[in-house]
PDB file of C-alpha atoms in Angstrom:
ATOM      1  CA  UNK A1400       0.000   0.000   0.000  1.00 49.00           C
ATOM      2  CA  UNK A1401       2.976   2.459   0.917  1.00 44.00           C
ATOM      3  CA  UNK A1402       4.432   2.004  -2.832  1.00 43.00           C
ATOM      4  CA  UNK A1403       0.723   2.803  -4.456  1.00 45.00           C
ATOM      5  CA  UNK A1404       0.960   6.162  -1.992  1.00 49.00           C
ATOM      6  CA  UNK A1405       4.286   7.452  -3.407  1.00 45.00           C
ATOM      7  CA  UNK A1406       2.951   6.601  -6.956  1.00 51.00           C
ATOM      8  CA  UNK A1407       0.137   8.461  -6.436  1.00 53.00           C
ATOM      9  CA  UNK A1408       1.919  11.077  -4.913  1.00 53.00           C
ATOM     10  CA  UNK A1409       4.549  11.801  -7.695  1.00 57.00           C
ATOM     11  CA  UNK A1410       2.115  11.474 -10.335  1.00 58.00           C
ATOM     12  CA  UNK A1411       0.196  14.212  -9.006  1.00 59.00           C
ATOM     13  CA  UNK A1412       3.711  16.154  -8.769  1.00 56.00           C
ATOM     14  CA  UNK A1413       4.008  15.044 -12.339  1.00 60.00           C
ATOM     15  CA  UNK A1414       0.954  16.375 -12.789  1.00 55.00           C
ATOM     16  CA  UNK A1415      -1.155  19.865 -12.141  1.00 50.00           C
ATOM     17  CA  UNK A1416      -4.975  17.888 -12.576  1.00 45.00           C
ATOM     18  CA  UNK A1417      -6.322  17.619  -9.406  1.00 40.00           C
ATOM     19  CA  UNK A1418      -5.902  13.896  -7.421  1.00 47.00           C
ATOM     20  CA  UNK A1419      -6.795  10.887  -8.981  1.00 57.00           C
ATOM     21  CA  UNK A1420      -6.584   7.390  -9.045  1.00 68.00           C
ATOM     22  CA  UNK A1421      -3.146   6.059 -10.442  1.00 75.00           C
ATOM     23  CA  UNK A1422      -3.464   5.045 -14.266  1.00 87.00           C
ATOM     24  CA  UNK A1423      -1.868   1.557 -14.131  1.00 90.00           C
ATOM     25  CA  UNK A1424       0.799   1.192 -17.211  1.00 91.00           C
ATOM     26  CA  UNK A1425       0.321  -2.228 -19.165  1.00 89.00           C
ATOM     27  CA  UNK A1426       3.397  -3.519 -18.183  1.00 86.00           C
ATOM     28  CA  UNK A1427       4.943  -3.102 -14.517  1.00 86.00           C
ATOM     29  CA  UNK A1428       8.406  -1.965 -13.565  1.00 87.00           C
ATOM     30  CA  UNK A1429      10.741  -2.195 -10.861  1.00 86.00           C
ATOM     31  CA  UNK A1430      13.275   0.065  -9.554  1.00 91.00           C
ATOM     32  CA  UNK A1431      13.684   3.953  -9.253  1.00 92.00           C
ATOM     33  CA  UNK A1432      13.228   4.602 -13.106  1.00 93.00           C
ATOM     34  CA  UNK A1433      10.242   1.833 -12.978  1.00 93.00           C
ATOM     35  CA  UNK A1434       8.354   4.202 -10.424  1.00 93.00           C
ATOM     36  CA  UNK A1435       9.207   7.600 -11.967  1.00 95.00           C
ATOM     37  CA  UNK A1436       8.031   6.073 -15.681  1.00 95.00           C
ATOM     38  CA  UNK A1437       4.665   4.827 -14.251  1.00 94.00           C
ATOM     39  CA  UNK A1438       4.238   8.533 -12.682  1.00 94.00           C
ATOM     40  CA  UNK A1439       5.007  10.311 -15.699  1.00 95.00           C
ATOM     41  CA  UNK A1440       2.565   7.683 -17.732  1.00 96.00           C
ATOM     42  CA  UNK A1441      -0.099   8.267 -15.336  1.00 94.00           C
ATOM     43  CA  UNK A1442       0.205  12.061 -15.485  1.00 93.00           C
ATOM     44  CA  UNK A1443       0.649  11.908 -19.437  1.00 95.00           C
ATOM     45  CA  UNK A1444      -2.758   9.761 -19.823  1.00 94.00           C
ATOM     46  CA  UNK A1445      -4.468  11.990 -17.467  1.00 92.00           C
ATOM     47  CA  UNK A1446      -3.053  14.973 -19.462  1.00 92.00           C
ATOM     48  CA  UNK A1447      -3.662  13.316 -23.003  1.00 93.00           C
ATOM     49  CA  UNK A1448      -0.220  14.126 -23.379  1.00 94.00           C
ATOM     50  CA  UNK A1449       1.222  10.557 -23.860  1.00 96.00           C
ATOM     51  CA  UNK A1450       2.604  10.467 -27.404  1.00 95.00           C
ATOM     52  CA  UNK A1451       3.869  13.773 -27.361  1.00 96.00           C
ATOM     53  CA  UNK A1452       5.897  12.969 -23.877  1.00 97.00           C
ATOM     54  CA  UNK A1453       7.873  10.083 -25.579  1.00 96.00           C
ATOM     55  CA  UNK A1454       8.263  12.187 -28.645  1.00 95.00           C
ATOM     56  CA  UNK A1455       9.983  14.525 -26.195  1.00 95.00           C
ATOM     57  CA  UNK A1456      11.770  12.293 -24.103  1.00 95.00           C
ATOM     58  CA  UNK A1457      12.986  10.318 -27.236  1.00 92.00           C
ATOM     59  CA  UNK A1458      14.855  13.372 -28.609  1.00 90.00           C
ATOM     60  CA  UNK A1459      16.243  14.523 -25.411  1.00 89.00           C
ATOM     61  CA  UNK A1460      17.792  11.277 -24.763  1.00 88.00           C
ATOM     62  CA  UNK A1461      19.378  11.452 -28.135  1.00 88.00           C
ATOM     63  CA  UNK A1462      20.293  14.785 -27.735  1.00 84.00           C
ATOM     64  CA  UNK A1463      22.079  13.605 -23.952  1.00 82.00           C
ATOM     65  CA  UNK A1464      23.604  10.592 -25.806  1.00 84.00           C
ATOM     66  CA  UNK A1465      25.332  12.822 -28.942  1.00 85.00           C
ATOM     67  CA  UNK A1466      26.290  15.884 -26.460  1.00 82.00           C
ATOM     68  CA  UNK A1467      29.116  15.050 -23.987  1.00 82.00           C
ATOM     69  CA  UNK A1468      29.047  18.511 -22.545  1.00 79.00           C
ATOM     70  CA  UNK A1469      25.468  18.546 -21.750  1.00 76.00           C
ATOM     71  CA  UNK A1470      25.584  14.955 -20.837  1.00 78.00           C
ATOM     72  CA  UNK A1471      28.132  15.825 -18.051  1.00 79.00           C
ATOM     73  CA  UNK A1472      26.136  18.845 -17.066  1.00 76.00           C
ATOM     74  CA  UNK A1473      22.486  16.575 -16.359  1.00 76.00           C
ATOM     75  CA  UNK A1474      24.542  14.073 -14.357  1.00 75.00           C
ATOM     76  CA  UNK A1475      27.270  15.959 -12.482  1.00 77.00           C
ATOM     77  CA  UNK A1476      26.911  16.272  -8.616  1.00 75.00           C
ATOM     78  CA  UNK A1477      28.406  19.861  -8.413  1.00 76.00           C
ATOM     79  CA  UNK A1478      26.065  21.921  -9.857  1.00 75.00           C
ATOM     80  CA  UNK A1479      23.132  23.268  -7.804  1.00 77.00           C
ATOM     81  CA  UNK A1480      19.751  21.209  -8.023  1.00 76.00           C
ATOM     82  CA  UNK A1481      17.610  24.125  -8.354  1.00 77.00           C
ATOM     83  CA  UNK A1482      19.441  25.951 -10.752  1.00 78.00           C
ATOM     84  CA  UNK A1483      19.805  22.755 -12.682  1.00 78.00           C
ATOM     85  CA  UNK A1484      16.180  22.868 -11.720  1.00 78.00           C
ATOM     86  CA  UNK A1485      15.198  26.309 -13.075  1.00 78.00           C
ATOM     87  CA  UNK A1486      17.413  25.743 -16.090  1.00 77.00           C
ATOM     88  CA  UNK A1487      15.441  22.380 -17.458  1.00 80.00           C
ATOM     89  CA  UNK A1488      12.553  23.842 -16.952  1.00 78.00           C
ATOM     90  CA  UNK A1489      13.186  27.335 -19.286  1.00 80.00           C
ATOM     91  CA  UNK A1490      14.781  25.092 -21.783  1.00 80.00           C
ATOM     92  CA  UNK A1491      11.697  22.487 -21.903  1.00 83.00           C
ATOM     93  CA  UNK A1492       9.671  25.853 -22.854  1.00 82.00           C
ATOM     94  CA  UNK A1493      11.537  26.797 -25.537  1.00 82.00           C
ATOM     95  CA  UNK A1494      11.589  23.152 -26.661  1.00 84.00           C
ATOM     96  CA  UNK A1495       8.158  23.180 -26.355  1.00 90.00           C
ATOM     97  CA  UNK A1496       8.021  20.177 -24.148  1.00 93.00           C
ATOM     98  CA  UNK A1497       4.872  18.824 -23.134  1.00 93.00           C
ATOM     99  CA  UNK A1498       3.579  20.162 -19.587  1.00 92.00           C
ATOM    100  CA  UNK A1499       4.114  16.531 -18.273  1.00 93.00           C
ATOM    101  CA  UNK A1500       8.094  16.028 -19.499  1.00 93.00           C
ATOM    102  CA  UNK A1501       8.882  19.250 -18.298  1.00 90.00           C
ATOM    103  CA  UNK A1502       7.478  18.725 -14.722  1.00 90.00           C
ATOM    104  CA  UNK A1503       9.161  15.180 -14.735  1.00 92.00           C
ATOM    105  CA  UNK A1504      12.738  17.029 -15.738  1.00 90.00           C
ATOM    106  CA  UNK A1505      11.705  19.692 -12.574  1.00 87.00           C
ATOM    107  CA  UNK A1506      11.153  16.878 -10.754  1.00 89.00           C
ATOM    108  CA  UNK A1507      14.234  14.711 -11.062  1.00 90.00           C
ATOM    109  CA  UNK A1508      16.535  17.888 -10.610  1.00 87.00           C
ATOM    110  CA  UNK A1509      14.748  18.622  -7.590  1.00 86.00           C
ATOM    111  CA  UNK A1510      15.340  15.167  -6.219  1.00 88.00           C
ATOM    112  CA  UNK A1511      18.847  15.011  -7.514  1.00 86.00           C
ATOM    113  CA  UNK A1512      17.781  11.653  -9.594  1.00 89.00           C
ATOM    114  CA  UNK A1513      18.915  13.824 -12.973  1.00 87.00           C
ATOM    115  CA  UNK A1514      22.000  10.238 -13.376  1.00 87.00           C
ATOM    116  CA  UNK A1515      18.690   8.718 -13.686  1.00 90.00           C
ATOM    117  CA  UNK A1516      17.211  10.165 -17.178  1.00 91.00           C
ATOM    118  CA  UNK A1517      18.311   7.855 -18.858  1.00 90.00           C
ATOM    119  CA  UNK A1518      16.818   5.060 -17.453  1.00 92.00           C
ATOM    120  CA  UNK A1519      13.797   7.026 -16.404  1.00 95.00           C
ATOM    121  CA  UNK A1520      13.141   7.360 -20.364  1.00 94.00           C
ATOM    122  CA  UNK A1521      13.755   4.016 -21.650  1.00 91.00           C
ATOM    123  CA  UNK A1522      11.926   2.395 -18.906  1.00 92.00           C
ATOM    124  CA  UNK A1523       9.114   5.184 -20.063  1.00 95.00           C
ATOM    125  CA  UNK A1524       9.504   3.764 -23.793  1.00 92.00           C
ATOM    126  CA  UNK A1525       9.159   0.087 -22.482  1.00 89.00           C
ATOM    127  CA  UNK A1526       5.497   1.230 -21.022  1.00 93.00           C
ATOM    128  CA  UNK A1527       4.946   2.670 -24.203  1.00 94.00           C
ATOM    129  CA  UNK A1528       5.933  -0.026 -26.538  1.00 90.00           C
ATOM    130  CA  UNK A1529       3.973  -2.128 -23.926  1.00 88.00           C
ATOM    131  CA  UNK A1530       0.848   0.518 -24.463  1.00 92.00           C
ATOM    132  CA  UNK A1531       1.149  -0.344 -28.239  1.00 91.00           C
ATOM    133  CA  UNK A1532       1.158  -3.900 -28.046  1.00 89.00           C
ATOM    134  CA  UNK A1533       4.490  -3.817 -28.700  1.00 90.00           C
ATOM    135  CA  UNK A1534       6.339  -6.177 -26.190  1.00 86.00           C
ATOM    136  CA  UNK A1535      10.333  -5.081 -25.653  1.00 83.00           C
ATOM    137  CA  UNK A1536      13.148  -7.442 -25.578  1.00 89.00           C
ATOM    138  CA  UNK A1537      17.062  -6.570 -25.331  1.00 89.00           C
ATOM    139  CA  UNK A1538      19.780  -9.371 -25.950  1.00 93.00           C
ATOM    140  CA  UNK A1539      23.088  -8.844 -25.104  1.00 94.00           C
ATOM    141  CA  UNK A1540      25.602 -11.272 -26.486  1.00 95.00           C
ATOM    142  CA  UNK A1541      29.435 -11.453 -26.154  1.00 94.00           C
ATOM    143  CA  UNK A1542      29.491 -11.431 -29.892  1.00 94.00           C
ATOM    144  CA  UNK A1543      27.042 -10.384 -32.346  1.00 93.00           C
ATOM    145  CA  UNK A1544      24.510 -12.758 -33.508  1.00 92.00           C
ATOM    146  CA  UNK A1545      24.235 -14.311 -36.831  1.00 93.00           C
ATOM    147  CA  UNK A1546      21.204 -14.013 -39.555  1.00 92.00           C
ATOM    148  CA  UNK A1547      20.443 -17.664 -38.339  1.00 92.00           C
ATOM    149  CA  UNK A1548      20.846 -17.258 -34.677  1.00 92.00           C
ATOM    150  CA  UNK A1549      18.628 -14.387 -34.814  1.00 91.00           C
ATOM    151  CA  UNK A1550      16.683 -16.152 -36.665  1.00 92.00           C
ATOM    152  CA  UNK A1551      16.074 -18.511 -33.847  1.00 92.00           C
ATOM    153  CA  UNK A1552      15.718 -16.601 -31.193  1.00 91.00           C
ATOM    154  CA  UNK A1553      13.593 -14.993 -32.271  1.00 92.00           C
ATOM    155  CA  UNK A1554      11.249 -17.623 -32.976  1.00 91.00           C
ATOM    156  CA  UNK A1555      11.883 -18.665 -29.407  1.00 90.00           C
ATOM    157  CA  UNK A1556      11.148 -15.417 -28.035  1.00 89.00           C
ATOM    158  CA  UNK A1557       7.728 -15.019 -29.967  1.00 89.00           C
ATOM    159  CA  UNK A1558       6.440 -18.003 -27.831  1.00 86.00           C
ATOM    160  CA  UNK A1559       6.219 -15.880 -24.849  1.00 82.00           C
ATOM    161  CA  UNK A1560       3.582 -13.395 -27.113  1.00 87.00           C
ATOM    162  CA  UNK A1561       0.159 -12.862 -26.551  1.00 85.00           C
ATOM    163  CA  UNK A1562      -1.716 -12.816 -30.364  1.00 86.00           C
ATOM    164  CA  UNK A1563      -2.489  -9.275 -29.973  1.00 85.00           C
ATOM    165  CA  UNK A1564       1.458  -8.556 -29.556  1.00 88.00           C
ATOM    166  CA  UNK A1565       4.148  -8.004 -31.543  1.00 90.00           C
ATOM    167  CA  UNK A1566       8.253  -8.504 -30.601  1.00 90.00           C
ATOM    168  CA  UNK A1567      10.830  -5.778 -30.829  1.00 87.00           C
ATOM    169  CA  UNK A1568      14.041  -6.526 -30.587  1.00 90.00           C
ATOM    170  CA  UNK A1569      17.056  -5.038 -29.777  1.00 88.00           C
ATOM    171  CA  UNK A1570      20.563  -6.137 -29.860  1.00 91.00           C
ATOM    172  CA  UNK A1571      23.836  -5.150 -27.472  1.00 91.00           C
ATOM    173  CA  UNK A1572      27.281  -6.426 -27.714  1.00 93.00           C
ATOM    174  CA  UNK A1573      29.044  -7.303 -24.222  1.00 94.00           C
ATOM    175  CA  UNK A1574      32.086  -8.861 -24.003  1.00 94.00           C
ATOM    176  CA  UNK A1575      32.161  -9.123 -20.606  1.00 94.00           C
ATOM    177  CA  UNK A1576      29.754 -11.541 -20.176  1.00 93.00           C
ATOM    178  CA  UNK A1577      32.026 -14.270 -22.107  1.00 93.00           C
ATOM    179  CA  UNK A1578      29.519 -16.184 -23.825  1.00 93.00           C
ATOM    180  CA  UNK A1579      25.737 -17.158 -23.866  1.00 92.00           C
ATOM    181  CA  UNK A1580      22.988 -14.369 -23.801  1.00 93.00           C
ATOM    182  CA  UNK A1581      21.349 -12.092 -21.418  1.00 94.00           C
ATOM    183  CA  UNK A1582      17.693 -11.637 -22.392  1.00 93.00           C
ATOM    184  CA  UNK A1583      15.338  -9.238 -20.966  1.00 88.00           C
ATOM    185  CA  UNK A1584      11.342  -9.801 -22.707  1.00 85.00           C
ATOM    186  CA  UNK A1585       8.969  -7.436 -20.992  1.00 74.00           C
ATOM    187  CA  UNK A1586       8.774  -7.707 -17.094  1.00 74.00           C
ATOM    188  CA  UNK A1587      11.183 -11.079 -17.611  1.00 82.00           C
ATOM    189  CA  UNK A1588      14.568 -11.353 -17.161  1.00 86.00           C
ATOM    190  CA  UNK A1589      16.903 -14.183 -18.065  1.00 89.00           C
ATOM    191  CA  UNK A1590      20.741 -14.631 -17.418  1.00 92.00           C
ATOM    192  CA  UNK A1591      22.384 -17.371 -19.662  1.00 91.00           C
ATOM    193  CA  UNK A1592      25.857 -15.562 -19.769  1.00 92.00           C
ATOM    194  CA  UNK A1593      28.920 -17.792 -19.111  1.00 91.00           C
ATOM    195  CA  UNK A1594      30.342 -15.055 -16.556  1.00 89.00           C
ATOM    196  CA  UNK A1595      27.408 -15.487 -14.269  1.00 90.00           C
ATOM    197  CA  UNK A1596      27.909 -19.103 -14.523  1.00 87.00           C
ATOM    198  CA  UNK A1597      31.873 -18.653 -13.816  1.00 88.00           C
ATOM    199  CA  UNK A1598      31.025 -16.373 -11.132  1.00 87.00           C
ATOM    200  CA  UNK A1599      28.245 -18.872  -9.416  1.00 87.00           C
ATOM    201  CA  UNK A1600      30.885 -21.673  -9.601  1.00 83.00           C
ATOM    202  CA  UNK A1601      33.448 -19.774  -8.130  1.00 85.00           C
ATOM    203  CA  UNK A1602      31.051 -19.012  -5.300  1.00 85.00           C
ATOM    204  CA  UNK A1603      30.437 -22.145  -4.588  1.00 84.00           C
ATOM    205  CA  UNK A1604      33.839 -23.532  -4.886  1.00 83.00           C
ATOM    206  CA  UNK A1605      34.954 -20.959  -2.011  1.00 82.00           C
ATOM    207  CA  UNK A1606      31.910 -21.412  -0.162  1.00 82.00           C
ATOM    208  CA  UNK A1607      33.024 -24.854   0.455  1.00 77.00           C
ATOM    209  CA  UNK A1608      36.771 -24.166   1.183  1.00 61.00           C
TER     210      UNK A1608
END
């Protein structure tokens, strides 16, 4: 019960419309970013502001990704969180950000959760795709896959569709995890990577020295 509370609470931060019942995503989250992304879609339905908040937060994130400088300035610790607060907020105006991504921008400066953007947004996107029908899946691989190994997996994948969904994929080279595949399909999560094997192994092996 305390968890729906600060939902409700920081969607109506997220939001100016008076106080509401939470709008439940289609798909839930976990985590920091999971509760901020099921705020700001709350807020957006409420707002009717939904498509035009990932349209916002999908160029910003490109923008953060392509501009080192302002990429260091979002996440650095040293500047002041309400001038970083003030700052977001003029520039969202100019942008022409919805009402809704420029509170959630306030919001996360206030809180000093700005390192979070970045997962705040794509864990946004993920309710999104999820709002579509559109269920999300990441691979990462130690190597990248080939036509026919995609090929199968995704096959495999597709089994854990409802028929109203559709899979999209995307891909993420890691060669720290050795081998095998880390696969992450909606709300699921599955490590098959050789380095979490290695590592549970070696675990055990000094567990029982």
């Amino acid at each position: 019960m305390a968890s729906i509370n600060k939902l409700a609470l920081l969607s109506r931060s997220l939001s100016s419309a008076a106080a509401q019942q939470v709008v439940k995503p289609p798909i839930q989250l976990f985590g920091l970013e999971g509760r901020y992304a099921t705020a700001l879609y709350s807020a957006a339905t409420k707002l009717s502001q939904l498509d035009q908040v990932e349209k916002d937060l999908t160029a910003l994130q490109s923008t953060i990704k392509a501009d080192k400088k302002l990429r260091e300035q979002v996440t650095s610790p040293i500047i002041n969180k309400k001038v970083m607060a003030t700052a977001l907020k003029e520039a969202a105006a100019k942008l022409k950000f919805a009402p809704a991504t420029a509170n959630l921008l306030g919001l996360l400066a206030d809180n000093g959760r700005l390192k979070k953007l970045d997962t705040v947004i794509s864990a946004f996107k993920t309710i999104m795709a999820a709002h579509r029908g559109e269920v999300v899946c990441e691979v990462i691989s130690a190597k990248p896959l080939d036509a026919g190994q995609n090929k199968q997996l995704e096959g495999a994948l597709k089994s854990f569709l409802k028929p109203n969904q559709s899979l999209k994929i995307t891909s993420r080279v890691d060669p720290s995890i050795i081998g095998g595949l880390i696969v992450s399909i909606g709300d699921k999560y599955v490590d098959m990577s050789i380095a979490t094997k290695v590592k549970l192994y070696t675990d055990v092996i000094q567990s029982a020295a």
